[in-house]
Amino acid sequence: MASASEGIVMTVQDEVRAHLNDLTAGQTKLANALLADYPFAGLQPIQQLADGTGVSPPSISRFVNRLGFAGYGDFQNALIEELREGSRSPRDLRALSGGTQGDCFLDSYTTRAADLVRQLPQTITQQQLDSVAVLMGDPARNIYVRGGRISDTLARFLSVHLRQIRPGIHHLADDPELWPDTVLRIRRRDVAVLFDFRRYQPSLERLAATISQERRAQVVLVTDKWQSPAARYCSHVIALPIEIGTAWDTGVAALALIEALVVTASEQDWHSTEGRIKDWDALRARLKGKNTSQTKESP
């Protein structure tokens, strides 16, 4: 795929979205169908895609040519490669990187990590950040948070900070058998925030589908550029850079995003935020047995 500025490699989905404003009515219909069931719609035989969208096979071929592919087969190969990238394990990444770190690994690693953080404004706009932060800061909405086997550490990090800002923050239990008790409490105006990065967890896709389709609540997904299958059920999808050239993907961009969201949400009603933090700190001190009253020394 073509590279965007600053070295960011665009996925097929990125390419489709980039062309949305320049398409004919038929092409727009095709693009929306591809995005609605991405990437699986594009993996169908061309005639089956044509029958499902009402767009002729020659028109589909012209559309994928416009995206920069030699033909429909080339387009499908790119989708297959994205699926392969989305399932890479640390062993796969170690083999690709070669595992040679050298004597200056820390310097190199921190430089690459900083580059990923600098890419954030190109992967999520200020408007997107503000939209999600408004949802998180709205006291009328309960927020439900969950991540995957590894990424749940990010979900916990978010929930701990949000709890200091406002009430109504719920972290789903580790055991999916306990999820129904929480999910059944979700109302239409509530929001679920899910974290799911490559080697995606099917349980999170099912959770997103249930919250979106049965509870009719909004789902915010934080994922990578290949995108968790849960994305199809989410109203907001934030795709972050995670590749850093080692056996292990990095969460540095996700941590930066979380902190930016927390700051933005806290500033929406700082008077309320400040009051909650004050009460929170006072209660923490009392529970620890500290005397918070101020006593004056005798003259």
XYZ file of C-alpha atoms in Angstrom:
299
model
C 0.000 0.000 0.000
C 1.030 3.601 -0.497
C 2.657 5.420 2.358
C 1.188 8.569 3.808
C 3.302 11.417 5.127
C 5.646 10.799 8.065
C 6.028 7.149 7.010
C 2.533 5.981 7.996
C 1.438 3.071 5.819
C -2.209 3.230 4.840
C -4.420 0.153 5.004
C -6.981 -0.693 2.331
C -9.619 0.756 4.619
C -7.654 4.004 4.881
C -7.474 4.185 1.090
C -11.216 3.646 0.719
C -11.998 6.345 3.294
C -9.548 8.745 1.645
C -11.531 8.524 -1.618
C -15.037 8.791 -0.158
C -15.551 12.422 -1.165
C -14.552 11.806 -4.780
C -16.728 8.825 -5.682
C -19.749 8.388 -7.896
C -23.029 7.240 -6.351
C -22.356 3.623 -7.317
C -18.797 3.718 -6.036
C -19.969 5.274 -2.784
C -22.440 2.421 -2.361
C -19.634 -0.079 -2.969
C -17.259 1.718 -0.590
C -19.856 1.784 2.188
C -20.501 -1.938 1.739
C -16.774 -2.677 1.975
C -16.381 -0.548 5.100
C -19.499 -1.945 6.782
C -18.126 -5.504 6.706
C -14.405 -4.881 6.515
C -12.368 -6.758 5.417
C -14.662 -9.703 4.755
C -16.876 -8.058 2.129
C -13.817 -7.566 -0.062
C -12.798 -11.200 0.257
C -15.911 -12.418 -1.572
C -15.708 -13.444 -5.243
C -16.214 -10.362 -7.384
C -19.554 -11.602 -8.744
C -20.862 -12.210 -5.230
C -19.831 -8.688 -4.199
C -21.493 -7.333 -7.331
C -24.746 -9.195 -6.600
C -24.760 -7.950 -3.006
C -24.118 -4.299 -3.824
C -25.766 -3.885 -7.205
C -22.444 -2.657 -8.639
C -21.232 -4.456 -11.752
C -17.945 -6.416 -11.763
C -16.358 -4.000 -14.274
C -17.273 -1.075 -11.995
C -15.744 -2.896 -9.017
C -12.555 -3.440 -11.025
C -12.405 0.251 -11.930
C -12.936 1.142 -8.266
C -10.035 -0.990 -7.025
C -7.880 0.425 -9.842
C -8.666 3.869 -8.492
C -7.424 2.761 -5.083
C -4.085 1.853 -6.658
C -4.499 -1.901 -7.223
C -3.741 -3.697 -10.460
C -6.990 -5.648 -10.211
C -9.493 -7.288 -7.868
C -7.050 -10.134 -7.110
C -4.393 -7.628 -6.075
C -6.977 -5.866 -3.899
C -7.882 -9.156 -2.183
C -4.226 -10.038 -1.648
C -3.789 -6.768 0.230
C -6.747 -7.625 2.473
C -5.339 -11.094 3.137
C -1.968 -9.582 4.034
C -3.693 -7.257 6.508
C -5.386 -10.244 8.132
C -2.002 -11.955 8.343
C -0.442 -8.854 9.937
C -3.299 -8.697 12.434
C -2.492 -12.192 13.707
C 1.271 -11.793 14.111
C 2.613 -13.220 17.377
C 5.776 -12.051 19.211
C 7.570 -15.028 17.638
C 6.563 -13.821 14.171
C 7.641 -10.256 14.937
C 10.946 -11.459 16.394
C 11.653 -13.381 13.194
C 10.837 -10.321 11.080
C 12.925 -7.939 13.178
C 15.925 -10.250 13.350
C 16.267 -9.653 17.074
C 19.528 -7.686 16.792
C 19.270 -4.787 19.230
C 22.897 -3.603 19.432
C 24.670 -1.588 22.085
C 22.462 1.503 21.705
C 19.089 -0.224 21.972
C 17.602 2.147 24.563
C 18.448 5.211 22.494
C 17.020 3.627 19.344
C 13.924 2.321 21.110
C 13.007 5.621 22.742
C 13.483 7.419 19.426
C 11.069 5.010 17.724
C 8.603 5.296 20.604
C 8.690 9.085 20.370
C 8.049 8.841 16.620
C 4.919 6.780 17.276
C 3.601 9.349 19.737
C 4.249 12.101 17.177
C 2.076 10.184 14.711
C -0.976 10.459 16.963
C -2.343 13.709 15.455
C -2.355 11.945 12.071
C -4.198 8.878 13.341
C -6.781 10.678 15.489
C -7.928 14.241 14.847
C -8.623 16.809 17.533
C -12.311 16.569 16.646
C -12.298 12.796 17.212
C -10.467 13.201 20.508
C -12.955 15.829 21.661
C -15.948 13.712 20.608
C -14.789 10.703 22.635
C -13.758 12.880 25.595
C -17.229 14.466 25.646
C -18.764 11.000 25.944
C -16.378 10.068 28.749
C -16.970 13.290 30.632
C -20.767 13.318 30.369
C -22.077 12.586 33.903
C -25.383 11.336 32.448
C -23.564 8.394 30.859
C -22.092 5.395 32.627
C -18.777 4.253 31.162
C -17.952 0.540 30.841
C -14.346 -0.436 30.123
C -12.667 -3.683 29.078
C -9.584 -4.842 27.219
C -8.008 -8.050 26.023
C -5.606 -10.441 27.700
C -2.788 -7.882 27.540
C -4.574 -4.671 26.618
C -6.825 -4.805 29.675
C -3.965 -3.143 31.540
C -4.724 -0.091 29.383
C -8.428 -0.372 30.173
C -7.639 -0.453 33.896
C -5.344 2.548 33.540
C -8.166 4.506 31.901
C -10.778 3.454 34.465
C -8.571 4.376 37.453
C -8.100 7.904 36.142
C -11.723 8.376 35.096
C -12.917 7.355 38.562
C -11.065 10.322 40.036
C -12.871 12.647 37.630
C -16.440 11.350 37.810
C -18.690 8.557 39.098
C -20.275 5.840 36.962
C -17.094 4.125 35.754
C -17.282 0.323 35.534
C -14.511 -2.105 34.637
C -15.821 -5.462 33.410
C -14.586 -8.501 35.332
C -11.794 -10.745 34.089
C -14.173 -13.710 33.884
C -16.574 -13.370 30.889
C -19.049 -15.521 32.836
C -19.602 -12.435 35.021
C -20.121 -10.020 32.127
C -23.910 -10.513 31.802
C -24.520 -8.926 35.214
C -22.746 -5.774 34.050
C -23.956 -5.743 30.439
C -27.596 -6.007 31.498
C -27.167 -2.700 33.362
C -26.006 -0.836 30.264
C -28.503 1.764 29.034
C -28.884 3.293 25.578
C -27.056 6.511 26.527
C -24.096 4.695 28.133
C -20.703 4.118 26.528
C -18.396 1.107 26.384
C -14.679 1.621 25.756
C -12.860 -1.481 24.495
C -9.157 -2.073 23.846
C -8.235 -4.818 21.381
C -4.945 -5.108 19.504
C -3.645 -7.719 17.091
C -4.196 -11.360 17.932
C -7.671 -10.032 18.652
C -9.977 -11.660 21.169
C -13.252 -13.089 19.838
C -14.881 -12.435 23.218
C -14.435 -8.677 22.735
C -16.028 -8.832 19.281
C -19.034 -10.616 20.796
C -19.127 -8.112 23.656
C -19.110 -5.163 21.244
C -21.882 -6.754 19.181
C -24.042 -7.355 22.254
C -23.608 -3.854 23.657
C -24.258 -2.216 20.280
C -27.080 -4.387 18.970
C -28.902 -5.464 22.131
C -28.210 -2.656 24.606
C -28.145 0.011 21.855
C -25.255 1.817 23.531
C -22.244 3.406 21.871
C -18.976 1.479 21.708
C -15.579 3.168 21.430
C -12.810 0.870 20.192
C -9.088 1.522 20.608
C -7.219 -0.812 18.262
C -4.395 -0.932 15.706
C -4.321 -0.073 12.008
C -5.448 -3.595 10.986
C -8.446 -3.171 13.294
C -10.090 -5.664 15.586
C -13.149 -7.434 14.131
C -15.079 -5.637 16.885
C -14.759 -2.446 14.806
C -17.851 -3.272 12.773
C -20.009 -2.774 15.876
C -18.377 0.440 17.125
C -19.449 4.045 16.694
C -15.902 5.334 17.262
C -12.783 3.468 16.135
C -9.330 4.795 17.046
C -6.586 2.927 15.174
C -3.164 3.489 16.739
C 0.409 2.733 15.637
C 1.866 -0.181 17.616
C 4.803 -1.502 15.536
C 8.197 -0.645 16.959
C 10.514 -3.148 15.277
C 10.817 -5.674 18.093
C 9.110 -8.924 19.081
C 6.680 -6.906 21.176
C 4.218 -4.296 19.962
C 4.157 -1.129 22.030
C 1.347 0.558 23.944
C 3.101 3.921 24.139
C 0.682 5.596 21.702
C -2.285 4.105 23.565
C -0.998 5.453 26.887
C -0.522 8.899 25.372
C -4.045 8.762 23.951
C -5.536 7.738 27.313
C -3.796 10.574 29.110
C -4.936 13.077 26.469
C -8.535 11.823 26.826
C -8.395 12.044 30.619
C -7.061 15.604 30.535
C -9.642 16.689 27.948
C -12.541 15.050 29.809
C -11.455 16.531 33.143
C -11.363 20.065 31.717
C -14.962 19.947 30.432
C -16.263 20.800 33.901
C -13.203 21.535 35.977
C -15.267 22.816 38.908
C -16.936 19.399 39.217
C -13.655 17.561 38.598
C -11.844 19.607 41.218
C -14.593 19.025 43.778
C -14.519 15.264 43.229
C -10.728 15.107 43.532
C -10.883 17.155 46.734
C -13.523 14.859 48.251
C -11.647 11.780 46.978
C -8.372 12.842 48.579
C -10.047 13.780 51.865
C -11.795 10.411 52.075
C -8.579 8.545 51.222
C -6.843 10.323 54.055
C -9.618 9.506 56.544
C -9.665 5.851 55.522
C -5.932 5.701 56.115
C -6.504 7.089 59.609
C -4.938 10.463 58.955
C -6.303 13.537 60.711
C -7.166 16.010 57.972
C -8.351 18.787 60.289
C -6.085 21.772 60.564
C -5.128 22.671 64.139
C -3.674 26.055 65.018
C -0.700 26.346 67.302
C -1.226 28.230 70.512
C 0.300 31.688 70.505
